[in-house]
Amino acid sequence: EIVLYGKASFDGKEKKSIFRHICDKNRDFLYEVAIDYYGVEITYDELIKNVDTNAKVLTWLGVEKNDVITICSPNVPSSIYFYFAAQEIGAVPSMMHVYSSPEEMKRYLTVEKSKIVIMIGMNQPKRNLQSILDDTSVKKVVVIPLNDSLDCSCMESMKTKLGIGFLGTKVGSRLLKNEGARFDMPSDERFITHKECICQSKNQEVIKSYTEISTIIHTGGTTGMGKSTLLKHENINRNDD
């Protein structure tokens, strides 16, 4: 079951994606910080360029207007770029928890007919996805490195925000060394690295488009089975007006 929340309109205002709304609001602040990721500062100008790069990636992967892509990743910068890039070409990003069970993954991917999965480079979600991938319509899985956008200068910020306990784990210690977690890239040809996608798609033409649905999120299922919930660009943009 897919539940659509929100019927609000802009009362005649031009409809635009969340990303277009952000760009319009910050056109005079291109060199101000848009994202602060553990001390790594990304400006609005850099954000726009990275979104454009990932719009090329999605187009190269065959994503079209109204297609669903699934983002199975914490909020690393590249997952944010993909989120907005999907909206730029009229596709719909679906946000799937990185520790979703295989059964949950299968249900969401099947119901939403997702073609592409953007996945963080961690072995547990990879194994869960692999176990059900053949039962879905997914064509490609793009793997983002766990240490996406991190550099050595952000060590102190990470210690403060993540805590010494996490940084003492294998994953945490490798993050501090800017190595990322040890990830076994599957031989399955459906898996491809983000870096390779960027390389292959650098000359890709992009047709920008708009569709009403901005995002699919999933409810917790506390009263039963979790549901896919559709949010519209208008609902989110209106909160900023």
PDB file of C-alpha atoms in Angstrom:
ATOM      1  CA  GLU A   1       0.000   0.000   0.000  1.00  0.00           C
ATOM      2  CA  ILE A   2       1.269   3.467  -0.911  1.00  0.00           C
ATOM      3  CA  VAL A   3      -0.215   6.398   0.992  1.00  0.00           C
ATOM      4  CA  LEU A   4      -0.182   9.907  -0.500  1.00  0.00           C
ATOM      5  CA  TYR A   5      -0.126  12.672   2.103  1.00  0.00           C
ATOM      6  CA  GLY A   6      -0.688  16.315   1.265  1.00  0.00           C
ATOM      7  CA  LYS A   7      -2.935  18.085  -1.211  1.00  0.00           C
ATOM      8  CA  ALA A   8      -1.705  21.657  -0.672  1.00  0.00           C
ATOM      9  CA  SER A   9      -1.177  23.837  -3.743  1.00  0.00           C
ATOM     10  CA  PHE A  10       0.810  27.006  -4.244  1.00  0.00           C
ATOM     11  CA  ASP A  11      -2.294  28.976  -5.239  1.00  0.00           C
ATOM     12  CA  GLY A  12      -1.039  29.717  -8.711  1.00  0.00           C
ATOM     13  CA  LYS A  13       2.676  29.981  -7.902  1.00  0.00           C
ATOM     14  CA  GLU A  14       5.146  28.285 -10.206  1.00  0.00           C
ATOM     15  CA  LYS A  15       5.740  24.687  -9.221  1.00  0.00           C
ATOM     16  CA  LYS A  16       9.368  23.787  -8.722  1.00  0.00           C
ATOM     17  CA  SER A  17      11.419  20.996  -7.219  1.00  0.00           C
ATOM     18  CA  ILE A  18      12.928  21.253  -3.750  1.00  0.00           C
ATOM     19  CA  PHE A  19      16.349  21.658  -5.331  1.00  0.00           C
ATOM     20  CA  ARG A  20      15.205  24.447  -7.675  1.00  0.00           C
ATOM     21  CA  HIS A  21      13.647  26.148  -4.666  1.00  0.00           C
ATOM     22  CA  ILE A  22      16.954  25.922  -2.756  1.00  0.00           C
ATOM     23  CA  CYS A  23      18.883  27.259  -5.769  1.00  0.00           C
ATOM     24  CA  ASP A  24      16.515  30.208  -6.200  1.00  0.00           C
ATOM     25  CA  LYS A  25      16.673  31.068  -2.507  1.00  0.00           C
ATOM     26  CA  ASN A  26      20.482  31.025  -2.476  1.00  0.00           C
ATOM     27  CA  ARG A  27      21.457  32.428  -5.863  1.00  0.00           C
ATOM     28  CA  ASP A  28      23.184  35.349  -4.113  1.00  0.00           C
ATOM     29  CA  PHE A  29      24.981  33.092  -1.644  1.00  0.00           C
ATOM     30  CA  LEU A  30      26.767  30.633  -3.943  1.00  0.00           C
ATOM     31  CA  TYR A  31      29.982  30.692  -1.947  1.00  0.00           C
ATOM     32  CA  GLU A  32      28.326  30.354   1.429  1.00  0.00           C
ATOM     33  CA  VAL A  33      28.294  26.949   3.173  1.00  0.00           C
ATOM     34  CA  ALA A  34      25.400  24.708   2.161  1.00  0.00           C
ATOM     35  CA  ILE A  35      26.594  21.504   3.886  1.00  0.00           C
ATOM     36  CA  ASP A  36      28.947  21.097   6.835  1.00  0.00           C
ATOM     37  CA  TYR A  37      29.931  17.427   6.971  1.00  0.00           C
ATOM     38  CA  TYR A  38      32.158  16.797   9.992  1.00  0.00           C
ATOM     39  CA  GLY A  39      34.102  19.970   9.242  1.00  0.00           C
ATOM     40  CA  VAL A  40      34.150  19.530   5.458  1.00  0.00           C
ATOM     41  CA  GLU A  41      32.359  22.618   4.141  1.00  0.00           C
ATOM     42  CA  ILE A  42      30.514  22.370   0.823  1.00  0.00           C
ATOM     43  CA  THR A  43      29.279  25.619  -0.737  1.00  0.00           C
ATOM     44  CA  TYR A  44      26.054  26.079  -2.672  1.00  0.00           C
ATOM     45  CA  ASP A  45      28.132  26.385  -5.846  1.00  0.00           C
ATOM     46  CA  GLU A  46      29.793  23.025  -5.139  1.00  0.00           C
ATOM     47  CA  LEU A  47      26.428  21.504  -4.229  1.00  0.00           C
ATOM     48  CA  ILE A  48      24.938  22.557  -7.570  1.00  0.00           C
ATOM     49  CA  LYS A  49      27.926  21.220  -9.519  1.00  0.00           C
ATOM     50  CA  ASN A  50      27.813  17.877  -7.690  1.00  0.00           C
ATOM     51  CA  VAL A  51      24.071  17.549  -8.259  1.00  0.00           C
ATOM     52  CA  ASP A  52      24.621  18.199 -11.971  1.00  0.00           C
ATOM     53  CA  THR A  53      27.350  15.529 -12.017  1.00  0.00           C
ATOM     54  CA  ASN A  54      25.042  12.972 -10.438  1.00  0.00           C
ATOM     55  CA  ALA A  55      22.159  13.915 -12.728  1.00  0.00           C
ATOM     56  CA  LYS A  56      24.509  12.832 -15.534  1.00  0.00           C
ATOM     57  CA  VAL A  57      25.171   9.575 -13.669  1.00  0.00           C
ATOM     58  CA  LEU A  58      21.471   8.788 -13.292  1.00  0.00           C
ATOM     59  CA  THR A  59      20.739   9.639 -16.919  1.00  0.00           C
ATOM     60  CA  TRP A  60      23.649   7.446 -18.028  1.00  0.00           C
ATOM     61  CA  LEU A  61      22.215   4.620 -15.921  1.00  0.00           C
ATOM     62  CA  GLY A  62      18.918   4.919 -17.821  1.00  0.00           C
ATOM     63  CA  VAL A  63      16.810   6.716 -15.205  1.00  0.00           C
ATOM     64  CA  GLU A  64      13.878   8.600 -16.737  1.00  0.00           C
ATOM     65  CA  LYS A  65      11.072  10.873 -15.573  1.00  0.00           C
ATOM     66  CA  ASN A  66       8.804   9.227 -12.953  1.00  0.00           C
ATOM     67  CA  ASP A  67      11.268   6.375 -12.340  1.00  0.00           C
ATOM     68  CA  VAL A  68      12.061   5.551  -8.718  1.00  0.00           C
ATOM     69  CA  ILE A  69      15.623   5.321  -7.438  1.00  0.00           C
ATOM     70  CA  THR A  70      16.285   3.972  -3.944  1.00  0.00           C
ATOM     71  CA  ILE A  71      18.868   5.588  -1.671  1.00  0.00           C
ATOM     72  CA  CYS A  72      20.063   3.151   0.991  1.00  0.00           C
ATOM     73  CA  SER A  73      22.629   5.280   2.754  1.00  0.00           C
ATOM     74  CA  PRO A  74      23.122   7.578   5.728  1.00  0.00           C
ATOM     75  CA  ASN A  75      23.312  11.286   4.960  1.00  0.00           C
ATOM     76  CA  VAL A  76      26.757  11.393   3.384  1.00  0.00           C
ATOM     77  CA  PRO A  77      27.169  14.186   0.806  1.00  0.00           C
ATOM     78  CA  SER A  78      26.839  11.891  -2.210  1.00  0.00           C
ATOM     79  CA  SER A  79      23.474  10.575  -1.039  1.00  0.00           C
ATOM     80  CA  ILE A  80      22.297  14.193  -0.831  1.00  0.00           C
ATOM     81  CA  TYR A  81      23.599  14.853  -4.347  1.00  0.00           C
ATOM     82  CA  PHE A  82      21.739  11.821  -5.669  1.00  0.00           C
ATOM     83  CA  TYR A  83      18.575  12.858  -3.841  1.00  0.00           C
ATOM     84  CA  PHE A  84      18.508  16.222  -5.606  1.00  0.00           C
ATOM     85  CA  ALA A  85      19.842  14.833  -8.910  1.00  0.00           C
ATOM     86  CA  ALA A  86      16.897  12.452  -9.155  1.00  0.00           C
ATOM     87  CA  GLN A  87      14.509  15.365  -8.685  1.00  0.00           C
ATOM     88  CA  GLU A  88      16.346  17.386 -11.340  1.00  0.00           C
ATOM     89  CA  ILE A  89      15.473  14.814 -14.019  1.00  0.00           C
ATOM     90  CA  GLY A  90      11.933  14.214 -12.772  1.00  0.00           C
ATOM     91  CA  ALA A  91      12.679  10.929 -11.001  1.00  0.00           C
ATOM     92  CA  VAL A  92      11.624  10.133  -7.438  1.00  0.00           C
ATOM     93  CA  PRO A  93      14.144   9.254  -4.687  1.00  0.00           C
ATOM     94  CA  SER A  94      12.999   6.653  -2.172  1.00  0.00           C
ATOM     95  CA  MET A  95      14.769   6.728   1.180  1.00  0.00           C
ATOM     96  CA  MET A  96      15.388   3.212   2.532  1.00  0.00           C
ATOM     97  CA  HIS A  97      17.018   2.672   5.932  1.00  0.00           C
ATOM     98  CA  VAL A  98      20.522   1.269   5.640  1.00  0.00           C
ATOM     99  CA  TYR A  99      19.685  -1.537   8.093  1.00  0.00           C
ATOM    100  CA  SER A 100      16.380  -2.558   6.509  1.00  0.00           C
ATOM    101  CA  SER A 101      15.838  -6.308   6.620  1.00  0.00           C
ATOM    102  CA  PRO A 102      15.956  -8.316   3.384  1.00  0.00           C
ATOM    103  CA  GLU A 103      12.155  -8.689   3.565  1.00  0.00           C
ATOM    104  CA  GLU A 104      11.674  -4.936   3.910  1.00  0.00           C
ATOM    105  CA  MET A 105      14.098  -4.239   1.073  1.00  0.00           C
ATOM    106  CA  LYS A 106      12.317  -6.671  -1.204  1.00  0.00           C
ATOM    107  CA  ARG A 107       8.896  -5.231  -0.420  1.00  0.00           C
ATOM    108  CA  TYR A 108       9.893  -1.604  -0.927  1.00  0.00           C
ATOM    109  CA  LEU A 109      11.895  -2.246  -4.103  1.00  0.00           C
ATOM    110  CA  THR A 110       9.134  -4.388  -5.583  1.00  0.00           C
ATOM    111  CA  VAL A 111       6.194  -2.137  -4.721  1.00  0.00           C
ATOM    112  CA  GLU A 112       8.010   0.982  -5.910  1.00  0.00           C
ATOM    113  CA  LYS A 113       9.508  -0.725  -9.002  1.00  0.00           C
ATOM    114  CA  SER A 114      12.862   0.865  -8.270  1.00  0.00           C
ATOM    115  CA  LYS A 115      15.430   0.577 -11.084  1.00  0.00           C
ATOM    116  CA  ILE A 116      18.524   1.901  -9.331  1.00  0.00           C
ATOM    117  CA  VAL A 117      19.828   1.550  -5.768  1.00  0.00           C
ATOM    118  CA  ILE A 118      22.354   3.999  -4.333  1.00  0.00           C
ATOM    119  CA  MET A 119      24.022   2.124  -1.470  1.00  0.00           C
ATOM    120  CA  ILE A 120      26.669   2.988   1.097  1.00  0.00           C
ATOM    121  CA  GLY A 121      29.708   0.712   1.021  1.00  0.00           C
ATOM    122  CA  MET A 122      28.906  -1.421   4.064  1.00  0.00           C
ATOM    123  CA  ASN A 123      28.827  -5.208   4.021  1.00  0.00           C
ATOM    124  CA  GLN A 124      25.658  -5.872   6.033  1.00  0.00           C
ATOM    125  CA  PRO A 125      23.259  -3.883   3.821  1.00  0.00           C
ATOM    126  CA  LYS A 126      25.085  -5.259   0.787  1.00  0.00           C
ATOM    127  CA  ARG A 127      24.452  -8.848   1.902  1.00  0.00           C
ATOM    128  CA  ASN A 128      20.797  -8.066   2.641  1.00  0.00           C
ATOM    129  CA  LEU A 129      20.365  -6.530  -0.797  1.00  0.00           C
ATOM    130  CA  GLN A 130      22.169  -9.339  -2.587  1.00  0.00           C
ATOM    131  CA  SER A 131      19.894 -11.923  -1.013  1.00  0.00           C
ATOM    132  CA  ILE A 132      16.758 -10.439  -2.638  1.00  0.00           C
ATOM    133  CA  LEU A 133      18.116  -8.605  -5.697  1.00  0.00           C
ATOM    134  CA  ASP A 134      17.012 -11.262  -8.200  1.00  0.00           C
ATOM    135  CA  ASP A 135      13.410 -10.843  -7.033  1.00  0.00           C
ATOM    136  CA  THR A 136      13.335  -7.126  -7.885  1.00  0.00           C
ATOM    137  CA  SER A 137      13.498  -4.928 -10.988  1.00  0.00           C
ATOM    138  CA  VAL A 138      16.770  -3.277  -9.905  1.00  0.00           C
ATOM    139  CA  LYS A 139      19.203  -2.895 -12.810  1.00  0.00           C
ATOM    140  CA  LYS A 140      22.182  -1.256 -11.093  1.00  0.00           C
ATOM    141  CA  VAL A 141      23.518  -0.735  -7.575  1.00  0.00           C
ATOM    142  CA  VAL A 142      25.815   2.286  -7.215  1.00  0.00           C
ATOM    143  CA  VAL A 143      28.190   1.950  -4.256  1.00  0.00           C
ATOM    144  CA  ILE A 144      29.225   5.093  -2.359  1.00  0.00           C
ATOM    145  CA  PRO A 145      32.393   4.732  -0.214  1.00  0.00           C
ATOM    146  CA  LEU A 146      31.789   4.976   3.523  1.00  0.00           C
ATOM    147  CA  ASN A 147      34.420   7.714   3.861  1.00  0.00           C
ATOM    148  CA  ASP A 148      32.658   9.814   1.203  1.00  0.00           C
ATOM    149  CA  SER A 149      33.935  13.441   1.290  1.00  0.00           C
ATOM    150  CA  LEU A 150      35.908  12.965   4.510  1.00  0.00           C
ATOM    151  CA  ASP A 151      39.470  14.151   4.952  1.00  0.00           C
ATOM    152  CA  CYS A 152      42.018  14.120   7.768  1.00  0.00           C
ATOM    153  CA  SER A 153      41.136  17.655   8.872  1.00  0.00           C
ATOM    154  CA  CYS A 154      37.739  16.542  10.175  1.00  0.00           C
ATOM    155  CA  MET A 155      39.102  14.136  12.824  1.00  0.00           C
ATOM    156  CA  GLU A 156      38.389  16.350  15.843  1.00  0.00           C
ATOM    157  CA  SER A 157      34.857  17.129  14.640  1.00  0.00           C
ATOM    158  CA  MET A 158      34.180  13.417  14.150  1.00  0.00           C
ATOM    159  CA  LYS A 159      35.440  12.618  17.661  1.00  0.00           C
ATOM    160  CA  THR A 160      33.026  15.164  19.106  1.00  0.00           C
ATOM    161  CA  LYS A 161      29.969  14.229  17.044  1.00  0.00           C
ATOM    162  CA  LEU A 162      30.360  10.459  16.702  1.00  0.00           C
ATOM    163  CA  GLY A 163      31.892   9.772  20.103  1.00  0.00           C
ATOM    164  CA  ILE A 164      34.976   7.871  21.155  1.00  0.00           C
ATOM    165  CA  GLY A 165      32.988   4.626  21.491  1.00  0.00           C
ATOM    166  CA  PHE A 166      32.102   4.510  17.789  1.00  0.00           C
ATOM    167  CA  LEU A 167      35.539   5.630  16.690  1.00  0.00           C
ATOM    168  CA  GLY A 168      37.043   2.740  18.637  1.00  0.00           C
ATOM    169  CA  THR A 169      35.261   0.225  16.435  1.00  0.00           C
ATOM    170  CA  LYS A 170      36.839  -1.170  13.246  1.00  0.00           C
ATOM    171  CA  VAL A 171      34.610   1.006  11.073  1.00  0.00           C
ATOM    172  CA  GLY A 172      35.294   4.116  13.166  1.00  0.00           C
ATOM    173  CA  SER A 173      39.055   3.653  13.260  1.00  0.00           C
ATOM    174  CA  ARG A 174      39.226   3.146   9.504  1.00  0.00           C
ATOM    175  CA  LEU A 175      37.141   6.288   8.982  1.00  0.00           C
ATOM    176  CA  LEU A 176      39.646   8.281  11.016  1.00  0.00           C
ATOM    177  CA  LYS A 177      42.415   6.924   8.793  1.00  0.00           C
ATOM    178  CA  ASN A 178      40.351   8.041   5.782  1.00  0.00           C
ATOM    179  CA  GLU A 179      40.235   4.452   4.566  1.00  0.00           C
ATOM    180  CA  GLY A 180      36.525   3.709   4.868  1.00  0.00           C
ATOM    181  CA  ALA A 181      35.247   0.351   6.040  1.00  0.00           C
ATOM    182  CA  ARG A 182      36.541  -2.811   4.448  1.00  0.00           C
ATOM    183  CA  PHE A 183      34.003  -3.494   1.717  1.00  0.00           C
ATOM    184  CA  ASP A 184      33.928  -6.521  -0.559  1.00  0.00           C
ATOM    185  CA  MET A 185      32.725  -5.357  -3.956  1.00  0.00           C
ATOM    186  CA  PRO A 186      30.527  -8.094  -5.455  1.00  0.00           C
ATOM    187  CA  SER A 187      31.463  -9.645  -8.791  1.00  0.00           C
ATOM    188  CA  ASP A 188      27.813  -9.221  -9.806  1.00  0.00           C
ATOM    189  CA  GLU A 189      27.856  -6.856 -12.809  1.00  0.00           C
ATOM    190  CA  ARG A 190      24.874  -4.981 -11.411  1.00  0.00           C
ATOM    191  CA  PHE A 191      27.159  -3.451  -8.756  1.00  0.00           C
ATOM    192  CA  ILE A 192      29.219  -0.451  -9.852  1.00  0.00           C
ATOM    193  CA  THR A 193      31.250   2.131  -7.948  1.00  0.00           C
ATOM    194  CA  HIS A 194      30.182   5.751  -7.794  1.00  0.00           C
ATOM    195  CA  LYS A 195      33.606   6.779  -9.092  1.00  0.00           C
ATOM    196  CA  GLU A 196      33.243   4.623 -12.195  1.00  0.00           C
ATOM    197  CA  CYS A 197      29.766   6.023 -12.847  1.00  0.00           C
ATOM    198  CA  ILE A 198      31.087   9.588 -12.747  1.00  0.00           C
ATOM    199  CA  CYS A 199      33.920   8.645 -15.115  1.00  0.00           C
ATOM    200  CA  GLN A 200      31.610   6.939 -17.619  1.00  0.00           C
ATOM    201  CA  SER A 201      28.952   9.669 -17.592  1.00  0.00           C
ATOM    202  CA  LYS A 202      31.055  12.843 -17.801  1.00  0.00           C
ATOM    203  CA  ASN A 203      29.858  13.634 -21.353  1.00  0.00           C
ATOM    204  CA  GLN A 204      26.255  12.563 -20.780  1.00  0.00           C
ATOM    205  CA  GLU A 205      23.545  15.015 -21.807  1.00  0.00           C
ATOM    206  CA  VAL A 206      20.820  15.626 -19.239  1.00  0.00           C
ATOM    207  CA  ILE A 207      17.197  16.589 -19.826  1.00  0.00           C
ATOM    208  CA  LYS A 208      15.827  18.291 -16.729  1.00  0.00           C
ATOM    209  CA  SER A 209      12.221  17.669 -15.819  1.00  0.00           C
ATOM    210  CA  TYR A 210       9.691  17.923 -13.000  1.00  0.00           C
ATOM    211  CA  THR A 211       7.299  15.529 -11.371  1.00  0.00           C
ATOM    212  CA  GLU A 212       4.997  16.326  -8.445  1.00  0.00           C
ATOM    213  CA  ILE A 213       6.337  13.673  -6.076  1.00  0.00           C
ATOM    214  CA  SER A 214       9.557  14.735  -4.378  1.00  0.00           C
ATOM    215  CA  THR A 215      10.336  11.824  -2.076  1.00  0.00           C
ATOM    216  CA  ILE A 216       9.209   8.414  -0.873  1.00  0.00           C
ATOM    217  CA  ILE A 217       9.787   7.769   2.818  1.00  0.00           C
ATOM    218  CA  HIS A 218       8.844   4.706   4.851  1.00  0.00           C
ATOM    219  CA  THR A 219       6.840   4.620   8.045  1.00  0.00           C
ATOM    220  CA  GLY A 220       8.130   2.682  11.038  1.00  0.00           C
ATOM    221  CA  GLY A 221       5.383   0.047  10.991  1.00  0.00           C
ATOM    222  CA  THR A 222       4.615   0.413  14.697  1.00  0.00           C
ATOM    223  CA  THR A 223       0.933  -0.325  14.053  1.00  0.00           C
ATOM    224  CA  GLY A 224       1.593  -3.068  11.521  1.00  0.00           C
ATOM    225  CA  MET A 225       3.544  -3.228   8.277  1.00  0.00           C
ATOM    226  CA  GLY A 226       5.576  -0.140   7.323  1.00  0.00           C
ATOM    227  CA  LYS A 227       4.209   1.849   4.391  1.00  0.00           C
ATOM    228  CA  SER A 228       5.688   3.846   1.542  1.00  0.00           C
ATOM    229  CA  THR A 229       4.598   7.464   1.894  1.00  0.00           C
ATOM    230  CA  LEU A 230       4.770   9.960  -0.968  1.00  0.00           C
ATOM    231  CA  LEU A 231       5.656  13.606  -0.319  1.00  0.00           C
ATOM    232  CA  LYS A 232       5.174  16.397  -2.849  1.00  0.00           C
ATOM    233  CA  HIS A 233       7.611  19.181  -3.670  1.00  0.00           C
ATOM    234  CA  GLU A 234       4.874  21.705  -2.885  1.00  0.00           C
ATOM    235  CA  ASN A 235       4.399  20.466   0.674  1.00  0.00           C
ATOM    236  CA  ILE A 236       8.077  20.794   1.522  1.00  0.00           C
ATOM    237  CA  ASN A 237       8.723  24.064  -0.352  1.00  0.00           C
ATOM    238  CA  ARG A 238       5.688  25.707   1.203  1.00  0.00           C
ATOM    239  CA  ASN A 239       7.190  25.250   4.671  1.00  0.00           C
ATOM    240  CA  ASP A 240       9.964  27.635   3.609  1.00  0.00           C
ATOM    241  CA  ASP A 241       7.612  30.374   2.334  1.00  0.00           C
TER     242      ASP A 241
END
